């Protein structure tokens, strides 16, 4: 129960990103795991080739999210960051939440039809969530860097969420 | 290192400070430094000095003499570890001694052997643990890479722009910055652009394997060609280190990123060829000029620069056409049966989309 409440509190922090140390201090990887698994499950079955089963796609999404998060963490540590390895993983994982919401919305929109209008709606939604994710994680991670190097840390985060957003946007169910 | 004749009043583990003190005057400076360094923990260790004399210390002494690690920092760490272990051994011996006495009364020789066996096992464990932690702190230390990431955003931007400007002075060895942040970010950007290029037409063919292929291609090119060029440079006596080679090639990918970003969105073959020649050529010229400035001899220069230019330009060509065919396949399936039948020649794109994109490109050109 205590763990659930901690996880819930962190989700709220991601939704309203203010600089608080609660997310950083007690890191946990439950939230990122749940988000990653749900995102990977929702991204399954999006191939034009019906011969493909959902296996490789789930693994790919999973690997990309965790590998990308590890690379960003290493990068921020090498640039002289004061944040620890798992804290950074925790923040990056929790900030995938807006994109998971975007994925849900995209799936619902695609139920209605896959035309130009739906594409524009999805583009706007995914774009907004991508911006939110990047801003949220920047609010937590950039503070741990020396002030003149924030851009160097923000860019890989931007790339990471861009790749995930692209996977979400170009998802078409079969 | 002083051998067996060691005055018994000194503590057995060869404490750098005291070693320096015991030795000649030439050791005085490092000895003093070692003494200064050990000043803080000396208070903790001071208590052991009395216990180290006598029979037990001789064994530990030999162990210390076998160790010839160069770095004094390692020595300090080791000394600390050894002190801790000796403290534990002392305790173990003390307990074992008491246990032995008790066991001896009841079990005689068997009790003694059990205790000894446990002690030996403990010692083996400690030695193994010490070696493992030493190896880990040496090799898995992320701080090895830290100096290569010590850059400012302004520097990165300047280097990105410089990578497109060929240098004119080739008689003087040009400086190459050995940093890895820029190249690494450029490789990841190239991966992202490749993914974007594969999905521009809003259809995914095989998401998983395309992602793996993109990452594998880009990293394979960067690391593989860098290693190959470093090997060639070694053969041709060029003055360049591996990190500099990685950095040079990585920044050369900036031209690739720009070209692919533009031509994946505007499928215009002549546009691609222009970009290939101009942008690819500029970055190749820069890399070639830097390498030439660092090599002596005409044949060597020719070999190095020819190989680099060929690999660089061919990679851009490969990236465009290998993934372009994938896009063609998608466009094919999208347009459906309404299209007039056309020849499926490799690298011909359908007439309608060509016209649409050409008009788009012309409109953009007119507005600019």
XYZ file of C-alpha atoms in Angstrom:
542
model
C 0.000 0.000 0.000
C 2.817 2.351 0.854
C 4.527 1.506 -2.418
C 1.333 2.048 -4.371
C 0.879 5.445 -2.804
C 4.479 6.371 -3.645
C 3.966 5.330 -7.253
C 0.734 7.288 -7.447
C 2.386 10.366 -6.002
C 5.079 10.185 -8.652
C 2.503 9.965 -11.415
C 0.923 13.145 -10.100
C 4.336 14.798 -10.052
C 4.849 13.972 -13.693
C 1.506 15.474 -14.593
C 2.353 18.753 -12.881
C 6.104 19.000 -13.203
C 7.405 21.260 -10.521
C 10.849 20.991 -9.076
C 10.422 18.654 -6.190
C 12.905 16.242 -4.783
C 10.370 13.581 -3.872
C 10.562 11.980 -7.287
C 14.306 11.894 -7.134
C 14.824 10.889 -3.551
C 12.773 7.731 -3.376
C 13.232 6.303 -6.798
C 11.408 3.194 -7.817
C 11.054 1.418 -11.105
C 7.493 0.128 -10.757
C 5.929 2.993 -12.653
C 8.369 2.841 -15.563
C 7.899 -0.901 -15.822
C 4.110 -0.667 -15.929
C 4.223 2.168 -18.463
C 6.759 0.426 -20.655
C 4.851 -2.843 -20.691
C 1.528 -1.170 -21.449
C 3.069 0.927 -24.222
C 4.737 -2.114 -25.750
C 1.492 -4.088 -25.566
C -0.455 -1.310 -27.239
C 2.140 -0.973 -29.991
C 1.782 -4.588 -30.955
C 0.072 -5.685 -34.091
C 0.968 -2.518 -35.941
C 2.715 -4.070 -38.887
C 1.454 -4.064 -42.452
C 2.847 -7.535 -42.836
C 0.387 -9.965 -41.358
C 3.013 -12.666 -41.198
C 4.579 -10.856 -38.257
C 3.555 -11.920 -34.817
C 3.674 -9.425 -31.998
C 6.754 -10.901 -30.451
C 9.591 -8.898 -31.941
C 7.705 -5.650 -31.636
C 7.124 -5.988 -27.932
C 10.773 -6.808 -27.388
C 11.915 -3.969 -29.615
C 9.873 -1.338 -27.818
C 10.968 -2.648 -24.452
C 14.629 -2.710 -25.437
C 14.516 0.712 -27.043
C 12.965 2.352 -24.000
C 15.339 0.823 -21.496
C 18.436 1.056 -23.676
C 17.653 4.657 -24.528
C 17.107 5.525 -20.881
C 20.411 3.902 -19.931
C 22.261 5.816 -22.641
C 20.779 9.140 -21.552
C 21.667 8.407 -17.950
C 25.241 7.548 -18.841
C 25.476 10.675 -20.935
C 24.241 12.922 -18.155
C 26.608 11.301 -15.690
C 29.542 11.723 -18.036
C 28.676 15.380 -18.529
C 29.131 15.860 -14.813
C 25.651 15.336 -13.444
C 24.998 14.856 -9.763
C 22.072 12.524 -10.171
C 22.478 8.825 -9.610
C 21.927 6.084 -12.166
C 18.620 4.731 -10.922
C 17.194 8.117 -10.104
C 17.656 9.156 -13.683
C 16.137 5.902 -14.961
C 13.183 6.487 -12.662
C 12.544 10.011 -13.943
C 12.855 9.049 -17.597
C 10.559 6.084 -17.140
C 7.865 8.070 -15.370
C 7.963 10.777 -18.016
C 6.901 8.220 -20.629
C 3.423 8.523 -19.103
C 2.146 11.364 -21.346
C 3.186 9.325 -24.374
C 1.302 6.301 -23.078
C -1.772 8.488 -22.737
C -1.173 9.665 -26.302
C -1.027 6.057 -27.435
C -4.383 5.360 -25.802
C -5.915 8.392 -27.484
C -4.437 7.356 -30.835
C -5.911 3.906 -30.564
C -9.313 5.345 -29.765
C -9.097 7.791 -32.665
C -8.039 5.004 -35.003
C -11.136 3.051 -33.993
C -13.149 5.819 -35.575
C -11.265 5.637 -38.848
C -7.841 6.216 -40.407
C -8.092 9.271 -42.610
C -6.368 12.595 -42.936
C -8.450 14.165 -40.177
C -7.579 11.407 -37.765
C -3.934 11.773 -38.740
C -3.986 15.467 -37.949
C -5.669 14.840 -34.614
C -3.138 12.179 -33.768
C -0.284 14.414 -34.856
C -1.455 17.218 -32.591
C -2.029 14.926 -29.624
C 1.275 13.099 -29.971
C 3.139 16.336 -30.526
C 1.658 17.897 -27.395
C 2.408 14.838 -25.277
C 5.930 14.678 -26.653
C 6.522 18.262 -25.621
C 5.063 17.582 -22.200
C 7.280 14.522 -21.673
C 10.390 16.377 -22.680
C 9.578 19.368 -20.492
C 8.734 17.180 -17.514
C 11.928 15.173 -17.676
C 13.984 18.280 -18.342
C 12.538 19.919 -15.258
C 13.898 17.085 -13.156
C 17.108 16.179 -14.907
C 18.533 19.462 -16.077
C 18.799 20.790 -12.568
C 21.463 18.298 -11.719
C 23.759 19.647 -14.407
C 26.078 22.635 -14.385
C 24.021 25.507 -15.820
C 25.839 26.002 -19.095
C 25.494 22.378 -20.162
C 21.756 21.937 -19.927
C 21.379 21.919 -23.712
C 23.792 19.014 -23.988
C 21.640 16.932 -21.660
C 18.288 17.992 -23.088
C 19.113 17.005 -26.664
C 19.361 13.208 -26.121
C 16.152 13.317 -24.075
C 14.512 15.127 -26.977
C 15.748 12.456 -29.415
C 14.590 9.630 -27.141
C 11.045 10.900 -26.785
C 11.012 11.823 -30.464
C 11.709 8.216 -31.434
C 8.984 6.936 -29.107
C 6.529 9.549 -30.406
C 7.361 8.536 -33.939
C 6.632 4.906 -33.163
C 3.287 5.938 -31.669
C 2.333 8.269 -34.517
C 3.076 5.806 -37.277
C 1.190 3.007 -35.603
C -1.595 1.584 -37.728
C -3.501 -1.399 -36.422
C -4.169 -4.337 -38.685
C 61.915 -2.329 -2.410
C 63.648 -3.246 0.867
C 63.824 -6.996 1.308
C 63.786 -9.233 4.384
C 65.999 -7.214 6.758
C 63.281 -5.051 8.181
C 63.421 -3.774 11.723
C 60.649 -5.476 13.693
C 59.488 -2.220 15.199
C 57.886 -1.229 11.892
C 54.336 -2.404 11.157
C 54.466 -5.245 8.683
C 52.241 -3.940 5.831
C 54.584 -1.760 3.844
C 52.993 1.528 4.667
C 54.239 4.002 2.043
C 54.979 6.624 4.608
C 57.019 4.400 6.807
C 58.641 2.675 3.873
C 59.877 6.019 2.709
C 61.108 6.772 6.183
C 63.026 3.544 6.402
C 64.597 3.948 2.975
C 67.093 6.347 1.547
C 66.792 10.073 1.091
C 65.486 9.693 -2.457
C 62.391 8.102 -1.072
C 61.854 10.936 1.313
C 59.594 12.998 -0.907
C 57.106 10.286 -1.799
C 57.433 9.024 1.705
C 56.488 12.390 3.071
C 53.639 12.626 0.643
C 52.542 9.143 1.610
C 52.795 10.055 5.230
C 50.685 13.127 4.626
C 48.105 11.103 2.764
C 47.949 8.507 5.442
C 47.719 11.077 8.173
C 43.960 10.884 8.449
C 43.499 7.122 8.692
C 46.676 6.686 10.713
C 44.688 7.159 13.855
C 42.505 4.164 13.023
C 45.420 2.055 12.002
C 47.604 3.067 14.860
C 45.943 0.578 17.120
C 47.010 -2.328 14.971
C 50.679 -1.526 14.925
C 51.267 -3.282 18.178
C 49.381 -6.336 17.048
C 51.261 -6.656 13.785
C 54.546 -7.580 15.294
C 55.500 -11.133 15.873
C 54.764 -14.328 14.002
C 51.627 -13.302 12.105
C 53.281 -10.254 10.549
C 55.955 -12.245 8.706
C 53.385 -13.976 6.508
C 51.673 -10.706 5.647
C 54.996 -9.092 4.940
C 55.832 -11.501 2.125
C 52.429 -10.887 0.618
C 53.030 -7.178 0.526
C 56.392 -7.494 -1.091
C 54.976 -9.469 -3.981
C 52.659 -6.651 -4.840
C 54.203 -4.046 -7.132
C 51.254 -1.964 -8.176
C 52.413 1.299 -9.638
C 49.705 3.695 -8.625
C 49.953 4.940 -5.109
C 46.197 5.401 -4.984
C 45.814 1.706 -5.551
C 48.321 1.090 -2.826
C 46.307 3.150 -0.399
C 43.149 1.307 -1.266
C 44.942 -1.979 -0.905
C 46.492 -1.008 2.370
C 43.119 -0.094 3.706
C 41.651 -3.379 2.505
C 44.520 -5.344 4.003
C 44.155 -3.533 7.278
C 40.475 -4.356 7.356
C 41.143 -7.984 6.554
C 43.854 -8.237 9.126
C 41.506 -6.832 11.650
C 38.971 -9.456 10.696
C 41.612 -12.129 10.752
C 42.647 -10.985 14.163
C 39.100 -11.318 15.354
C 38.710 -14.642 13.636
C 41.950 -15.844 15.126
C 40.878 -14.651 18.519
C 37.572 -16.472 18.241
C 39.209 -19.449 16.661
C 41.681 -19.546 19.459
C 38.909 -19.562 22.023
C 36.943 -22.063 19.959
C 39.983 -24.208 19.580
C 40.455 -24.342 23.250
C 36.884 -25.349 23.821
C 36.777 -27.777 20.951
C 40.100 -29.163 21.810
C 38.783 -30.183 25.128
C 35.895 -32.078 23.613
C 37.012 -33.115 20.149
C 40.751 -33.100 20.254
C 42.393 -32.905 16.831
C 39.153 -32.832 14.849
C 38.115 -29.507 16.288
C 41.448 -27.949 15.388
C 41.252 -29.078 11.755
C 37.688 -27.755 11.391
C 38.754 -24.356 12.587
C 41.762 -24.293 10.306
C 39.659 -25.304 7.344
C 37.251 -22.502 7.992
C 40.073 -20.030 8.353
C 41.629 -21.059 5.074
C 38.272 -20.797 3.325
C 37.784 -17.356 4.802
C 41.147 -16.220 3.640
C 40.564 -17.496 0.120
C 37.264 -15.633 0.051
C 38.883 -12.429 1.195
C 41.625 -12.658 -1.384
C 39.139 -13.365 -4.135
C 36.883 -10.541 -3.045
C 39.769 -8.135 -2.902
C 40.943 -8.997 -6.383
C 37.467 -8.767 -7.828
C 36.776 -5.384 -6.275
C 40.120 -4.119 -7.495
C 39.415 -5.249 -11.046
C 35.926 -3.795 -10.923
C 37.058 -0.402 -9.716
C 39.695 -0.328 -12.422
C 37.719 -1.389 -15.469
C 34.066 -0.659 -14.823
C 34.862 2.877 -13.891
C 32.808 5.272 -15.932
C 35.249 8.042 -15.149
C 37.539 6.685 -17.842
C 35.233 8.215 -20.426
C 34.597 11.429 -18.560
C 37.340 13.560 -20.182
C 35.891 12.836 -23.605
C 32.562 14.364 -22.683
C 33.934 17.582 -21.300
C 32.438 20.019 -23.793
C 30.340 23.132 -23.881
C 27.349 23.606 -26.208
C 29.169 26.450 -27.962
C 32.088 24.176 -28.739
C 29.824 21.482 -30.122
C 28.067 23.956 -32.360
C 31.371 25.369 -33.590
C 32.697 21.921 -34.374
C 29.558 20.972 -36.226
C 29.899 23.973 -38.490
C 33.624 23.456 -38.908
C 33.072 19.915 -40.085
C 31.685 21.310 -43.314
C 34.543 23.717 -43.984
C 37.624 22.203 -45.580
C 40.863 23.543 -44.173
C 43.370 25.083 -46.516
C 46.573 24.576 -44.589
C 47.651 21.025 -45.127
C 51.342 21.386 -44.445
C 50.773 21.910 -40.765
C 49.131 19.162 -38.685
C 45.597 20.246 -37.924
C 44.245 19.888 -34.430
C 41.469 17.371 -33.918
C 39.428 17.587 -30.756
C 39.118 14.194 -29.140
C 35.606 14.388 -27.818
C 32.911 11.777 -28.082
C 29.732 13.665 -27.189
C 29.188 15.273 -30.597
C 29.846 12.138 -32.653
C 27.673 10.000 -30.388
C 24.758 12.416 -30.639
C 25.210 12.629 -34.390
C 25.050 8.846 -34.727
C 21.836 8.765 -32.703
C 20.406 11.593 -34.788
C 21.260 9.646 -37.920
C 19.405 6.643 -36.503
C 16.380 8.835 -35.815
C 16.496 10.291 -39.329
C 16.724 6.822 -40.834
C 13.661 5.789 -38.887
C 11.850 8.905 -40.050
C 12.830 8.124 -43.612
C 11.496 4.622 -43.347
C 8.139 5.776 -42.143
C 7.446 8.939 -44.112
C 4.648 7.335 -45.985
C 2.809 6.489 -42.778
C 3.115 2.764 -43.166
C 5.395 0.471 -41.256
C 6.728 -2.580 -42.955
C 8.497 -4.373 -40.192
C 9.029 -2.060 -37.288
C 11.261 -4.196 -35.176
C 13.844 -5.267 -37.674
C 14.003 -1.835 -39.260
C 14.882 -0.278 -35.938
C 17.558 -2.849 -35.282
C 18.917 -2.440 -38.774
C 19.096 1.326 -38.449
C 20.961 1.231 -35.154
C 23.236 -1.528 -36.352
C 24.050 0.243 -39.593
C 24.911 3.577 -38.050
C 26.918 2.297 -35.146
C 28.562 -0.321 -37.305
C 29.658 2.317 -39.760
C 30.947 4.672 -37.111
C 32.877 2.124 -35.086
C 33.876 -0.193 -37.895
C 35.108 2.366 -40.381
C 36.888 4.274 -37.627
C 38.748 1.159 -36.577
C 39.599 0.324 -40.161
C 40.863 3.838 -40.856
C 42.846 3.806 -37.631
C 44.456 0.569 -38.738
C 45.282 2.080 -42.129
C 46.609 5.187 -40.466
C 48.829 3.011 -38.346
C 50.143 1.360 -41.483
C 50.662 4.667 -43.256
C 52.303 6.347 -40.280
C 49.680 9.002 -39.801
C 49.620 10.933 -36.554
C 46.170 10.203 -35.284
C 44.755 8.429 -32.262
C 41.685 6.226 -32.118
C 39.568 8.759 -30.256
C 40.500 11.450 -32.766
C 39.559 9.150 -35.611
C 36.211 8.390 -33.991
C 35.646 12.086 -33.459
C 36.611 13.036 -37.024
C 34.391 10.436 -38.622
C 31.553 11.167 -36.252
C 31.522 14.839 -37.115
C 31.662 13.870 -40.773
C 28.248 12.290 -40.276
C 26.801 15.772 -39.881
C 26.732 16.149 -43.649
C 24.987 12.781 -43.923
C 22.348 13.871 -41.414
C 21.562 17.050 -43.314
C 21.420 15.337 -46.691
C 19.214 12.496 -45.548
C 16.923 14.779 -43.587
C 16.232 16.849 -46.674
C 16.071 14.104 -49.276
C 13.925 11.730 -47.261
C 11.226 14.362 -47.302
C 11.583 15.479 -50.895
C 11.991 12.473 -53.125
C 13.767 14.194 -55.925
C 16.624 12.248 -57.377
C 18.572 15.138 -58.875
C 18.221 16.981 -55.584
C 19.731 14.023 -53.821
C 22.660 13.869 -56.232
C 23.328 17.574 -55.799
C 23.265 17.228 -52.034
C 25.397 14.135 -52.216
C 28.081 15.903 -54.173
C 27.997 19.236 -52.400
C 27.331 18.406 -48.765
C 28.937 14.988 -48.783
C 31.827 16.337 -50.746
C 32.439 19.208 -48.347
C 32.562 17.026 -45.279
C 34.730 14.502 -47.086
C 37.110 17.258 -48.154
C 37.420 18.427 -44.605
C 38.208 14.975 -43.251
C 40.616 14.332 -46.084
C 42.403 17.634 -45.572
C 42.839 16.981 -41.868
C 44.199 13.520 -42.516
C 46.541 14.752 -45.245
C 47.932 17.357 -42.908
C 48.845 14.595 -40.508
C 50.438 12.180 -42.959
C 53.793 12.256 -44.674
C 54.418 10.802 -48.080
C 52.374 10.863 -51.239
C 51.464 7.190 -51.449
C 50.330 7.060 -47.857
C 48.251 10.191 -48.246
C 46.638 8.775 -51.351
C 45.773 5.459 -49.733
C 44.302 6.990 -46.594
C 42.337 9.736 -48.236
C 41.111 7.636 -51.109
C 39.750 4.993 -48.770
C 38.094 7.496 -46.479
C 36.505 9.453 -49.309
C 35.216 6.323 -50.980
C 33.734 4.849 -47.797
C 32.160 8.120 -46.740
C 30.478 8.895 -50.027
C 29.418 5.316 -50.642
C 27.797 5.155 -47.215
C 25.626 8.138 -48.007
C 24.667 6.589 -51.325
C 23.840 3.323 -49.595
C 21.723 4.986 -46.935
C 19.679 6.822 -49.484
C 19.036 3.973 -51.859
C 18.736 1.055 -49.481
C 15.944 2.703 -47.550
C 14.564 4.487 -50.555
C 13.568 1.169 -52.062
C 11.667 0.421 -48.891
C 9.794 3.683 -49.278
C 9.094 2.832 -52.911
C 7.518 -0.426 -51.905
C 5.242 1.435 -49.521
C 4.270 4.036 -52.103
C 3.494 1.216 -54.502
C 1.055 -0.451 -52.148
C -0.537 2.867 -51.229
C -1.353 4.021 -54.733
C -3.141 0.804 -55.561
C -4.648 -0.245 -58.847
C -5.529 3.259 -60.073
C -1.986 3.870 -61.223
C -1.075 3.285 -64.841
C 1.165 0.299 -65.107
C 4.795 1.376 -65.007
C 8.058 -0.400 -65.261
C 9.326 -1.579 -61.930
C 12.835 -0.402 -62.526
C 14.781 -0.064 -59.355
C 14.833 3.584 -58.243
C 12.014 4.855 -60.418
C 9.288 6.434 -58.382
C 5.646 6.533 -59.482
C 4.669 9.328 -61.823
C 1.934 10.880 -59.726
C 3.807 11.200 -56.490
C 6.823 12.415 -58.419
C 4.757 15.195 -59.949
C 3.255 16.126 -56.603
C 6.598 16.265 -54.895
C 8.236 18.106 -57.757
C 5.602 20.799 -57.613
C 6.064 20.999 -53.873
C 9.789 21.383 -54.288
C 9.356 24.009 -56.955
C 6.909 25.919 -54.817
C 9.340 25.901 -51.944
C 12.162 26.968 -54.240
C 10.076 29.820 -55.556
C 9.134 31.065 -52.114
C 12.744 31.007 -50.925
